[in-house]
XYZ file of C-alpha atoms in Angstrom:
780
model
C 23.608 -29.495 34.604
C 21.655 -26.991 33.652
C 21.984 -26.299 29.740
C 24.179 -23.482 29.415
C 25.702 -23.393 25.271
C 22.672 -21.211 24.949
C 23.227 -18.631 27.233
C 25.416 -16.278 26.151
C 22.936 -16.291 22.126
C 20.145 -15.851 24.204
C 22.120 -12.880 26.685
C 23.737 -10.968 23.355
C 19.831 -11.974 22.191
C 18.642 -9.403 24.848
C 21.212 -6.509 24.499
C 21.539 -7.077 20.948
C 20.863 -3.960 19.386
C 18.495 -4.903 16.598
C 16.283 -2.508 15.821
C 17.502 -0.039 13.111
C 20.496 0.761 14.403
C 22.066 4.010 11.865
C 25.278 2.719 9.976
C 27.650 4.868 11.853
C 27.370 3.149 15.689
C 25.333 -0.257 15.439
C 25.456 -2.981 13.200
C 22.429 -5.745 12.733
C 23.655 -9.846 14.153
C 22.254 -12.727 12.620
C 22.919 -16.717 13.926
C 24.879 -18.849 11.310
C 23.122 -21.399 10.774
C 23.492 -23.468 7.168
C 27.576 -25.443 6.522
C 29.755 -26.470 4.358
C 30.961 -29.967 3.851
C 33.430 -32.078 2.110
C 32.708 -35.084 1.092
C 34.781 -38.084 0.083
C 35.926 -37.951 -3.787
C 37.141 -41.133 -5.172
C 40.100 -43.559 -3.915
C 43.185 -44.110 -6.307
C 42.910 -41.330 -8.994
C 45.188 -39.444 -8.206
C 47.961 -37.727 -6.386
C 48.520 -34.271 -6.630
C 52.060 -33.502 -5.036
C 51.486 -31.196 -1.860
C 53.169 -27.322 -2.580
C 54.674 -25.207 -0.323
C 52.858 -21.943 0.878
C 55.595 -19.458 -0.176
C 53.521 -16.827 2.272
C 54.012 -14.082 -0.496
C 49.897 -14.360 -0.224
C 47.292 -11.437 -1.348
C 47.501 -10.900 2.597
C 49.307 -10.328 6.302
C 49.625 -12.472 8.727
C 47.000 -12.621 11.023
C 46.194 -14.533 15.045
C 43.777 -18.028 15.221
C 42.968 -19.768 18.725
C 41.702 -22.550 18.050
C 39.549 -24.387 20.769
C 40.368 -28.312 19.936
C 37.358 -30.432 21.680
C 38.158 -34.415 21.539
C 40.864 -34.012 18.627
C 43.858 -36.342 19.134
C 47.347 -35.098 20.170
C 48.075 -36.053 15.710
C 44.788 -34.399 14.389
C 45.943 -31.759 16.605
C 49.244 -31.389 14.956
C 47.327 -31.124 11.394
C 45.312 -28.763 11.754
C 47.180 -26.291 13.493
C 49.568 -26.605 10.352
C 45.980 -26.168 8.484
C 45.556 -22.885 11.450
C 49.152 -22.365 10.431
C 48.493 -21.599 6.089
C 45.899 -19.336 6.835
C 47.701 -16.915 8.696
C 49.870 -16.949 6.140
C 47.154 -15.744 3.887
C 44.545 -13.942 5.328
C 44.182 -10.280 6.830
C 42.558 -9.707 9.648
C 44.082 -7.320 13.424
C 41.695 -9.285 15.421
C 41.387 -12.490 16.369
C 40.222 -15.158 15.030
C 38.656 -17.479 17.442
C 38.506 -20.985 15.421
C 35.913 -24.307 17.914
C 36.996 -27.075 16.409
C 35.112 -30.697 17.153
C 36.059 -34.233 16.332
C 33.107 -36.532 16.197
C 31.398 -39.256 14.441
C 29.211 -38.560 11.340
C 25.703 -40.479 10.758
C 26.629 -38.774 6.755
C 28.069 -41.303 4.647
C 30.954 -39.434 3.157
C 30.945 -37.133 4.540
C 34.604 -35.919 5.896
C 33.788 -32.217 7.941
C 31.753 -29.088 7.497
C 32.428 -25.622 8.826
C 30.126 -22.426 8.827
C 30.665 -19.013 10.415
C 30.187 -17.429 13.309
C 27.272 -15.415 12.827
C 26.467 -12.967 10.149
C 26.610 -8.971 10.176
C 25.705 -6.264 8.360
C 25.571 -2.535 8.228
C 28.711 -2.318 10.369
C 31.049 0.379 10.472
C 33.425 -0.318 7.189
C 30.516 -3.015 5.786
C 31.918 -2.282 1.931
C 27.743 -2.485 0.969
C 25.753 -2.259 4.185
C 22.693 -4.389 2.827
C 25.484 -7.979 2.505
C 25.425 -9.696 5.677
C 28.875 -10.822 6.317
C 30.622 -13.591 8.092
C 32.518 -13.127 11.399
C 35.929 -13.038 10.688
C 35.700 -11.392 7.775
C 33.746 -8.783 9.877
C 36.144 -7.964 12.196
C 38.272 -7.819 9.363
C 36.628 -4.664 7.917
C 35.664 -3.709 10.987
C 38.826 -3.170 13.228
C 36.902 -4.747 16.259
C 35.514 -8.264 17.754
C 31.778 -7.092 16.723
C 30.939 -10.157 19.423
C 33.198 -11.709 21.523
C 31.300 -13.759 22.876
C 31.090 -16.676 19.979
C 33.960 -17.756 18.017
C 34.535 -16.920 13.914
C 34.223 -20.076 12.840
C 32.730 -22.979 13.669
C 34.254 -26.789 12.088
C 33.770 -30.342 13.056
C 35.687 -32.929 11.830
C 34.496 -36.760 11.193
C 36.858 -38.571 13.743
C 34.902 -41.727 11.547
C 36.894 -41.202 8.383
C 39.890 -43.165 7.223
C 42.274 -41.094 8.112
C 46.034 -41.158 7.102
C 47.493 -40.365 11.151
C 50.558 -40.751 10.768
C 51.342 -37.125 10.026
C 53.885 -37.784 6.467
C 51.620 -35.826 4.354
C 51.651 -38.770 2.222
C 48.267 -40.480 1.873
C 47.600 -43.370 0.827
C 44.553 -44.508 -1.994
C 42.443 -45.155 0.526
C 43.266 -42.582 3.347
C 42.147 -39.410 3.832
C 44.470 -36.332 4.236
C 43.084 -33.667 7.646
C 45.092 -30.815 6.979
C 43.835 -30.719 3.653
C 39.915 -31.208 4.935
C 40.918 -28.304 7.543
C 42.262 -25.834 4.911
C 38.813 -26.553 3.032
C 36.533 -26.077 5.322
C 38.087 -23.175 6.788
C 37.785 -21.314 3.606
C 34.182 -22.010 4.291
C 34.796 -20.355 8.142
C 36.221 -17.234 6.283
C 33.100 -16.430 3.913
C 33.008 -19.451 0.470
C 29.500 -20.133 1.565
C 26.091 -19.643 -0.200
C 23.472 -19.131 3.094
C 20.893 -20.687 0.244
C 18.284 -23.217 1.598
C 16.345 -25.352 -1.433
C 12.663 -27.244 -1.337
C 13.301 -30.132 -3.017
C 9.790 -30.621 -2.586
C 8.806 -27.727 -4.169
C 11.399 -26.061 -5.842
C 11.839 -23.225 -3.851
C 14.726 -21.500 -3.285
C 15.169 -19.147 -0.321
C 18.978 -16.470 0.364
C 17.093 -14.654 3.711
C 20.338 -13.265 4.189
C 22.500 -12.121 0.841
C 26.413 -12.914 1.839
C 28.879 -11.130 -0.781
C 29.335 -14.687 -1.970
C 25.915 -14.333 -2.770
C 26.448 -11.463 -4.580
C 29.002 -12.374 -6.633
C 26.829 -15.725 -8.022
C 25.504 -14.568 -11.631
C 23.018 -16.539 -13.902
C 24.122 -16.231 -17.239
C 22.167 -13.633 -17.668
C 23.981 -11.401 -15.631
C 21.521 -11.660 -13.055
C 23.044 -12.296 -9.081
C 21.777 -14.757 -7.258
C 21.412 -12.099 -3.959
C 19.339 -10.358 -6.303
C 15.925 -12.414 -7.191
C 13.170 -13.086 -5.376
C 13.373 -14.609 -2.034
C 11.419 -17.295 -1.232
C 10.913 -18.203 -5.291
C 10.421 -21.027 -8.169
C 12.319 -18.235 -9.579
C 15.368 -18.514 -6.788
C 15.597 -22.270 -6.477
C 15.618 -22.426 -10.587
C 18.739 -20.607 -10.015
C 20.580 -22.529 -7.860
C 20.086 -25.763 -9.693
C 21.533 -23.760 -12.854
C 24.526 -22.226 -14.591
C 26.487 -20.257 -11.930
C 30.136 -18.505 -12.259
C 31.675 -15.834 -10.032
C 31.964 -12.053 -10.973
C 34.058 -10.741 -9.237
C 37.880 -9.203 -10.700
C 39.665 -10.826 -8.668
C 38.513 -14.696 -8.737
C 37.908 -13.903 -12.397
C 41.883 -12.683 -12.843
C 43.148 -15.730 -11.163
C 41.178 -17.911 -12.768
C 42.502 -16.579 -16.587
C 40.147 -14.418 -17.102
C 37.302 -16.794 -17.469
C 34.633 -16.316 -14.781
C 35.101 -19.591 -12.274
C 32.044 -21.988 -12.727
C 30.844 -22.711 -9.349
C 28.884 -25.956 -7.921
C 24.921 -26.215 -8.807
C 24.052 -29.675 -10.089
C 20.093 -30.060 -11.385
C 19.863 -31.538 -8.194
C 20.776 -30.168 -5.780
C 22.745 -30.655 -2.826
C 22.466 -29.617 0.852
C 26.319 -28.185 1.901
C 27.588 -29.060 -1.240
C 25.483 -27.019 -3.931
C 26.338 -23.714 -4.413
C 29.191 -23.293 -1.971
C 31.833 -24.929 -4.238
C 33.723 -25.140 -7.188
C 32.345 -27.021 -9.687
C 34.466 -30.094 -9.081
C 34.339 -30.513 -13.035
C 35.490 -27.971 -14.652
C 38.672 -27.767 -11.829
C 39.053 -31.652 -10.875
C 42.879 -31.575 -11.608
C 43.168 -27.783 -11.014
C 46.035 -28.594 -8.896
C 45.663 -25.666 -5.619
C 43.020 -24.321 -7.353
C 41.119 -27.064 -6.516
C 41.160 -26.372 -2.980
C 36.904 -25.577 -2.952
C 35.450 -28.675 -5.107
C 32.954 -30.465 -2.932
C 34.729 -33.944 -2.730
C 38.553 -34.749 -1.710
C 40.091 -38.069 -3.231
C 41.358 -40.432 -1.109
C 45.283 -39.671 -1.737
C 45.006 -35.819 -2.301
C 46.428 -33.349 -0.894
C 47.146 -29.959 -0.194
C 49.268 -26.924 1.132
C 47.424 -23.833 0.076
C 43.837 -21.545 -0.112
C 45.054 -21.018 -4.122
C 45.414 -18.265 -5.947
C 41.400 -18.886 -7.215
C 40.127 -18.802 -3.157
C 41.943 -15.901 -2.458
C 41.315 -13.937 -5.256
C 37.905 -14.436 -4.105
C 37.859 -13.622 -0.254
C 39.973 -10.558 -1.730
C 36.259 -10.188 -4.191
C 34.544 -10.340 -0.641
C 36.044 -7.328 1.036
C 35.242 -4.870 -2.110
C 31.113 -3.838 -3.220
C 29.881 -5.835 -5.209
C 29.025 -4.599 -8.885
C 24.797 -3.762 -8.863
C 23.032 -6.769 -10.695
C 20.236 -5.800 -13.332
C 17.456 -4.277 -11.995
C 13.855 -5.316 -13.254
C 11.171 -2.798 -13.147
C 11.351 0.740 -10.431
C 11.530 -0.211 -7.006
C 7.475 -0.323 -5.102
C 7.206 2.212 -2.342
C 9.287 1.976 1.557
C 7.398 0.290 4.148
C 6.282 1.170 7.769
C 8.336 4.613 7.312
C 9.014 6.703 10.798
C 10.716 9.979 11.654
C 11.687 9.726 15.734
C 12.989 13.073 17.584
C 16.237 14.237 17.871
C 18.010 18.007 19.256
C 18.239 19.468 15.810
C 17.676 16.276 13.742
C 15.328 13.664 12.499
C 15.452 10.325 12.389
C 14.388 8.358 9.355
C 13.222 4.340 9.983
C 11.836 2.618 6.703
C 11.751 -0.780 5.452
C 13.019 -1.539 2.118
C 10.214 -1.639 -0.631
C 8.494 -5.540 -0.783
C 11.033 -5.864 -4.396
C 14.381 -4.317 -2.792
C 16.332 -6.760 -4.542
C 15.266 -7.715 -7.841
C 14.544 -3.955 -8.000
C 18.658 -2.911 -7.196
C 17.627 0.246 -4.968
C 20.943 2.593 -5.138
C 19.675 4.708 -2.755
C 16.433 6.475 -1.445
C 15.706 10.735 -1.377
C 14.692 11.873 1.495
C 12.810 15.220 1.143
C 12.172 17.221 3.658
C 8.788 18.955 2.912
C 8.724 22.095 4.861
C 12.734 23.486 3.290
C 12.859 21.270 0.144
C 16.142 19.569 1.102
C 16.936 16.686 -0.395
C 19.053 13.492 1.473
C 19.679 11.138 -1.002
C 20.650 7.112 2.402
C 21.608 3.827 0.613
C 19.980 2.260 4.049
C 17.410 2.276 6.641
C 18.157 4.499 9.659
C 19.329 8.442 8.455
C 19.520 11.204 10.674
C 18.897 14.117 9.087
C 20.412 17.138 10.525
C 20.723 21.197 10.645
C 16.992 20.827 11.621
C 15.291 23.619 13.898
C 13.491 22.613 17.606
C 10.721 23.444 18.175
C 9.873 23.418 14.300
C 7.692 20.780 12.823
C 8.656 18.534 9.983
C 7.842 15.826 7.719
C 9.644 13.696 5.310
C 8.777 12.432 1.985
C 11.021 8.771 0.753
C 11.589 7.791 -2.422
C 13.815 4.412 -3.691
C 15.553 4.878 -6.810
C 17.139 2.556 -9.653
C 18.284 3.082 -12.706
C 14.893 3.053 -14.409
C 13.602 5.187 -12.114
C 11.823 6.315 -8.478
C 9.180 4.624 -6.645
C 5.764 6.532 -5.120
C 6.647 8.304 -2.180
C 6.030 7.651 0.996
C 5.323 10.077 3.233
C 5.951 10.589 6.891
C 4.019 11.966 9.639
C 5.019 15.737 11.245
C 7.818 15.419 14.349
C 9.611 18.590 16.515
C 12.845 18.141 17.406
C 13.610 19.466 20.780
C 16.949 19.564 22.892
C 18.985 17.549 25.114
C 19.691 17.642 28.337
C 23.025 20.287 28.794
C 26.792 17.974 29.645
C 29.690 18.428 30.761
C 32.913 15.867 31.356
C 33.741 14.953 34.054
C 36.212 12.690 32.322
C 37.830 12.650 29.410
C 39.700 9.996 28.979
C 37.227 6.928 30.108
C 34.282 5.834 27.874
C 32.385 4.666 31.513
C 30.247 1.446 29.245
C 29.674 0.876 33.268
C 28.599 3.189 35.588
C 27.038 4.058 39.512
C 26.351 6.225 41.737
C 26.587 7.648 45.231
C 27.213 10.410 48.091
C 30.530 9.947 49.582
C 30.205 12.019 52.662
C 27.940 14.901 51.517
C 30.646 14.426 47.821
C 29.574 13.519 44.943
C 31.234 10.079 43.707
C 31.151 7.861 41.020
C 31.946 4.961 39.658
C 32.928 3.266 36.752
C 34.665 0.673 34.173
C 36.399 1.799 30.906
C 36.195 -1.259 28.238
C 39.371 0.581 26.376
C 41.522 -0.262 29.420
C 39.001 -1.986 31.292
C 39.362 -0.667 34.840
C 37.708 0.296 37.825
C 37.791 3.693 38.357
C 35.949 6.252 40.349
C 35.768 10.750 40.704
C 34.872 12.692 43.698
C 33.523 16.101 43.459
C 35.536 17.810 45.905
C 36.685 21.357 46.150
C 34.692 22.491 42.449
C 36.232 19.903 41.024
C 36.763 16.064 40.031
C 38.889 14.320 41.414
C 39.653 10.518 39.536
C 41.470 7.398 40.714
C 41.900 4.275 38.827
C 41.714 1.556 41.911
C 41.506 -1.205 40.539
C 42.328 -3.093 37.305
C 45.828 -2.186 36.393
C 47.864 -4.299 39.118
C 49.577 -3.622 42.838
C 48.915 -4.642 46.316
C 45.574 -4.687 48.460
C 44.026 -7.531 46.473
C 43.973 -5.749 42.838
C 44.408 -7.289 39.652
C 45.571 -6.618 36.671
C 42.897 -8.185 33.804
C 40.236 -6.092 32.755
C 37.895 -5.360 34.464
C 34.008 -5.094 33.430
C 30.616 -7.486 32.826
C 28.509 -4.971 35.122
C 29.097 -2.828 37.840
C 26.561 -2.282 41.066
C 27.042 -0.436 44.021
C 25.690 -0.191 47.636
C 26.983 1.671 51.066
C 26.907 1.146 54.542
C 27.991 3.546 57.870
C 27.698 7.209 57.337
C 29.550 10.847 58.215
C 33.384 10.114 57.933
C 32.925 6.269 58.519
C 30.422 5.928 55.120
C 31.724 3.230 52.985
C 30.991 2.377 49.448
C 30.613 -1.024 47.927
C 31.196 -1.835 44.528
C 30.499 -5.170 42.723
C 32.484 -5.468 38.978
C 33.455 -8.841 36.771
C 37.202 -9.977 36.378
C 35.892 -10.409 32.542
C 39.883 -12.520 32.484
C 38.731 -14.918 35.886
C 35.610 -14.737 35.370
C 35.278 -13.179 39.038
C 32.665 -11.249 40.939
C 34.800 -8.742 42.940
C 34.225 -6.610 45.879
C 35.995 -3.233 46.378
C 35.217 -1.691 49.524
C 35.446 2.748 48.908
C 36.309 5.026 52.114
C 37.686 8.899 51.744
C 40.861 7.733 52.779
C 41.375 4.093 51.794
C 40.485 1.354 49.534
C 40.328 -2.571 49.607
C 39.726 -5.313 47.915
C 39.113 -9.303 47.434
C 37.388 -11.647 45.034
C 33.848 -12.448 46.705
C 32.674 -16.016 43.979
C 33.747 -17.194 40.987
C 38.186 -18.723 41.998
C 36.944 -21.682 43.604
C 38.341 -25.533 41.327
C 35.389 -26.332 40.239
C 31.711 -25.087 39.279
C 29.629 -26.415 42.222
C 25.935 -27.651 40.233
C 23.211 -25.903 40.806
C 21.470 -28.911 42.742
C 24.138 -29.322 45.593
C 22.001 -27.137 48.227
C 24.893 -27.009 50.849
C 27.165 -23.746 49.123
C 29.731 -22.891 48.630
C 32.263 -20.854 46.312
C 31.826 -21.924 42.979
C 34.071 -21.899 40.026
C 31.180 -20.869 37.872
C 31.322 -17.418 35.642
C 30.088 -15.116 37.947
C 31.308 -11.851 36.062
C 27.562 -11.206 33.785
C 25.451 -9.320 35.992
C 24.961 -8.424 39.933
C 23.151 -6.170 42.287
C 23.748 -5.645 46.216
C 22.361 -3.528 49.303
C 23.853 -3.037 52.658
C 22.242 -3.285 55.692
C 25.041 -1.870 59.727
C 24.980 -5.550 59.917
C 25.191 -7.104 56.729
C 26.245 -6.978 53.370
C 24.562 -8.897 50.141
C 25.210 -9.519 47.275
C 23.573 -11.072 44.587
C 24.495 -12.402 40.503
C 24.455 -14.489 37.709
C 26.246 -17.829 37.512
C 27.090 -18.238 33.619
C 27.884 -21.174 33.683
C 24.442 -22.742 34.703
C 21.725 -20.501 34.237
C 21.060 -20.571 38.157
C 20.818 -16.740 40.235
C 23.166 -17.141 43.566
C 23.745 -14.663 46.405
C 26.673 -14.133 48.951
C 26.251 -12.211 52.766
C 29.105 -11.059 54.463
C 28.190 -10.974 58.197
C 31.498 -10.705 61.062
C 33.765 -10.013 57.899
C 32.793 -13.526 56.112
C 30.954 -14.818 52.918
C 28.510 -17.368 53.006
C 27.135 -18.412 50.846
C 23.332 -19.352 48.546
C 21.346 -20.427 45.553
C 18.488 -18.529 45.045
C 15.951 -19.185 42.078
C 16.428 -21.065 38.768
C 17.199 -23.986 39.876
C 13.959 -26.167 40.291
C 10.381 -25.648 40.492
C 9.205 -26.587 44.095
C 8.821 -23.453 46.890
C 8.584 -21.068 44.520
C 11.506 -21.486 42.712
C 11.713 -22.363 38.729
C 13.523 -23.649 36.106
C 14.269 -20.587 33.566
C 17.748 -18.954 32.616
C 17.168 -16.496 35.724
C 19.061 -12.795 35.994
C 20.700 -11.478 33.013
C 19.159 -8.571 34.871
C 18.941 -7.930 37.862
C 18.421 -5.315 40.219
C 17.927 -4.795 44.297
C 16.490 -2.949 46.668
C 15.766 -2.742 50.569
C 13.272 -1.301 52.519
C 14.106 -1.356 56.161
C 14.745 -5.537 57.668
C 13.461 -6.173 54.016
C 15.398 -6.966 50.578
C 13.444 -7.227 46.927
C 15.649 -8.428 44.842
C 13.665 -8.127 40.847
C 14.855 -10.325 37.309
C 14.105 -11.829 34.090
C 13.632 -15.764 33.569
C 14.163 -17.427 29.882
C 11.041 -19.998 30.032
C 11.213 -20.243 25.740
C 13.542 -19.833 22.744
C 12.888 -20.749 19.247
C 14.894 -22.490 16.534
C 17.221 -19.884 15.965
C 17.671 -19.373 19.494
C 15.757 -16.241 19.625
C 13.639 -15.847 23.224
C 10.289 -15.977 22.808
C 8.871 -16.465 26.021
C 10.105 -14.530 29.648
C 9.233 -13.448 32.516
C 9.746 -10.612 35.728
C 10.293 -11.937 39.406
C 10.549 -11.325 42.493
C 12.187 -12.959 45.111
C 11.593 -11.158 48.852
C 13.121 -11.845 52.324
C 13.367 -10.398 56.045
C 16.635 -10.914 57.094
C 19.603 -12.155 55.748
C 19.144 -15.876 56.539
C 19.473 -18.724 53.868
C 16.170 -20.601 51.960
C 14.228 -17.742 53.790
C 12.771 -16.038 49.902
C 9.216 -16.433 48.802
C 9.115 -15.981 45.357
C 6.502 -14.131 42.576
C 5.954 -13.978 39.131
C 5.450 -10.299 38.811
C 4.694 -10.563 35.252
C 4.651 -13.219 32.404
C 3.928 -13.931 28.691
C 0.310 -13.077 27.804
C -1.214 -12.039 24.270
C -0.029 -8.594 25.168
C 3.365 -9.385 25.470
C 5.841 -12.639 25.155
C 9.086 -11.595 26.674
C 9.033 -9.286 30.075
C 12.661 -8.858 30.351
C 15.602 -7.212 28.661
C 16.286 -4.732 31.476
C 14.956 -4.384 34.827
C 14.955 -1.466 37.835
C 12.899 -0.960 40.877
C 13.425 1.362 43.467
C 10.547 3.646 46.113
C 8.868 5.969 44.551
C 6.907 7.751 47.478
C 5.055 5.462 49.872
C 5.061 2.797 47.014
C 7.974 0.184 45.607
C 7.764 0.612 42.176
C 9.394 -2.224 39.790
C 9.827 -1.203 36.264
C 10.623 -3.345 33.188
C 10.710 -4.035 29.435
C 8.529 -6.291 27.207
C 8.085 -7.166 23.655
C 4.828 -8.657 21.554
C 5.525 -11.638 19.154
C 5.044 -8.229 16.353
C 8.047 -6.553 17.807
C 10.261 -9.654 18.569
C 13.327 -9.766 19.319
C 13.154 -6.251 20.468
C 11.074 -4.570 23.044
C 8.549 -2.275 22.482
C 6.810 -1.018 25.831
C 8.133 -0.110 29.017
C 5.835 -1.734 31.711
C 6.001 0.126 35.829
C 4.081 -1.998 38.812
C 3.877 -0.895 42.354
C 4.861 -4.532 43.998
C 1.412 -4.062 45.332
C -0.567 -2.704 42.754
C -1.229 -2.877 39.293
C 0.798 -2.819 36.267
C 0.574 0.151 33.366
C 2.135 -0.130 29.938
C 4.020 3.282 28.510
C 5.867 3.601 25.121
C 8.364 5.807 23.402
C 6.303 6.764 20.120
C 8.417 8.940 18.510
C 11.472 8.630 20.137
C 12.275 4.774 18.576
C 12.189 2.010 20.509
C 12.294 1.358 24.400
C 15.316 0.005 25.386
C 17.917 -1.050 28.604
C 19.401 0.821 30.660
C 16.609 0.890 33.062
C 17.042 3.307 36.087
C 13.975 4.656 38.027
C 14.798 7.064 39.935
C 11.504 9.202 42.189
C 9.693 9.468 39.192
C 11.855 9.804 36.541
C 12.338 6.609 34.439
C 15.846 7.385 32.572
C 15.681 4.102 30.011
C 17.016 3.474 26.562
C 15.042 5.222 23.373
C 16.510 3.930 19.693
C 19.598 3.118 21.521
C 19.951 6.892 23.004
C 19.210 7.518 26.438
C 15.505 9.545 27.146
C 13.710 10.056 30.351
C 9.671 9.812 30.749
C 7.957 11.262 33.354
C 5.796 8.199 35.400
C 3.494 10.633 36.113
C 2.869 13.034 33.119
C 4.305 9.900 30.605
C 6.246 13.269 29.543
C 9.461 11.549 27.571
C 12.350 14.050 27.156
C 15.753 13.598 25.221
C 18.065 13.321 28.068
C 21.426 12.336 25.023
C 20.956 12.292 21.033
C 24.599 10.125 20.902
C 23.276 6.597 19.559
C 25.233 3.622 21.230
C 25.786 0.041 20.322
C 25.766 -1.148 24.287
C 23.187 -0.112 26.674
C 24.343 3.739 28.283
C 24.881 2.905 32.051
C 23.805 6.064 33.936
C 23.841 6.786 38.157
C 22.254 10.048 39.814
C 24.418 12.508 41.497
C 23.377 15.639 43.178
C 25.646 18.522 41.954
C 25.866 22.002 43.582
C 22.810 21.168 44.330
C 21.161 19.829 40.974
C 19.881 16.983 40.227
C 22.415 15.166 37.376
C 22.228 12.108 35.414
C 25.950 10.673 34.983
C 26.818 8.716 31.857
C 29.620 7.532 29.688
C 28.146 9.724 26.610
C 30.329 9.573 23.073
C 33.747 7.556 25.018
C 33.102 10.008 27.899
C 31.500 9.771 31.632
C 30.047 13.090 31.476
C 27.004 15.051 34.269
C 23.579 15.866 32.594
C 20.859 17.823 33.660
C 18.062 19.520 32.008
């Protein structure tokens, strides 16, 4: 079976809002790669009596959900007990998913290892937007799950260690207590962990993504570990020097003394800096939980006041460190077009850490008004549309200010006018058509997971929830999402709208038929008892996750839907004739007959021209050690009719010197007499962010467009006539493919693609989209 552990990660990267998001709307995400370990200590030294957690902790209860991989029954009981301890001591309204694996380790003396699922910065409610917060802590602070596709912590336990398997909580002097190890490792997963690395040959230290844990660690002279240059010999020396915790709650829990951190002269990967000092805290009862070693016979049944105090410190903004010199100028200053606004983006000074930049002054050169920002980007409001402005930005610390960096001129413009269709739905997924000459919109609310329709009848919108709330005729009560695609058959009073969308609980692909008078529902695929391997030629229903992406076309005799098999990374299809579905594998299985072994169809669109079906989709070819996509291409499959195994394959755009990754989203439509495809592209310099919009007639040349002063282009792409709708700095813009002019549709910024569709309302073309938590129609 194809590799699948990376599929969700790749999808996240392709969709992630990675370009300079504003603190009020978007956030950054980076993968966690550093592990915290616990090693076997001495035997027959001392056995600590287990202390019982009274529940009178600093934190309210939370919910942990553990996925057990290969654990024997006795070990699951021990781990569940450890989870219950933390559920009584860590406060979060968001469930915390733990992926735990039981397996043999090749590292001598290793008992267990853990890391957070990911790290996040710049999210709403982040105490310090410059720091990277581990998944569980970030979710707790944000009050929502910032990454629903990945666990909040990953823990590995060495199955070969001499464990006490009796479950009596009384290991002998040669046995180790699994519950104690898991309580320790969950501490790492919750944030008691540095993201540093050390080069033992040259002595360089690095912390590329400083966490709140790093920000509370201080050298004897008061400098914060997170503020030292990275990489540098200075930081390398700090990682092997005296380090202590500077947080007030941790200090108070340690009797008013700064807790000493384990930082031996010889750096120990996975132990140094991410533990309390072994010599200082050996024999300190519950407060010795986070030392790097666990002695045989040693037992813990609570985190201890010191660890809880330190975790509580990390929920607050760390105090500023010692500023060295004045800041250097900010870099890569850009100013982007807004509606009565301008979006200022820049990179921090090269010495942002050592200079301890406190804020940035943004001066409107035309008016002299100064705004102060804590980070980039920043939106300057109150400007006049049609008037040109430029800005000067300086970085500020306690010692002074940097030299100013001056922007180019920008002229704000008015966005399109909007009218609310449904204020009760955020319409994360949208598709539109005409139903018997009436404007028709289908949309899915991410708040409720319901599929709704709105039909414009007699001058008003008639709104109906049709699926996702249970009921008869094949409806489901599960939450819906993943994607929404639409096609139609028939005409006049016999017209039928076909909607395809995902059941995100069962990971099925669902189909709804909608007419003026009735609705019907069915599961197309994904509800089989097992996953059908991709290399089987004769295709049947599968048990794969098929809720990720889809596209459909319909003729008078057949209905075709195409969709990604998320479990195996291949492109599947289903054709309905005479009320019966037949199944096929289209691409991603092998390099024969024009097919590819790429990870395909994260994004796909279909178009039917006469009897010919065109299917446009992306294919991921290579990713790096950080699991970021570094190579991807655009593919086209076409066939006459709907017979399986008659596809003709073509690669429309491949990695080259001008672009490394082609994809991020695609669109296909007929414009005039030509069928055009469009997609996004990223150069090596802009990865993992796209920087180009590419458009090509299927029988012609590719043209390259940029969004210039409107910000980085992004999904979604929606090509209709000569107009291409696309994301621009996570807003919504329209690109005229003939004049190459860009207009701002909406200035609202979203951390998800703003799906949209066209309707004709009262004789005027309108765009419908989910804007600022509502379904709206927009027109110039």
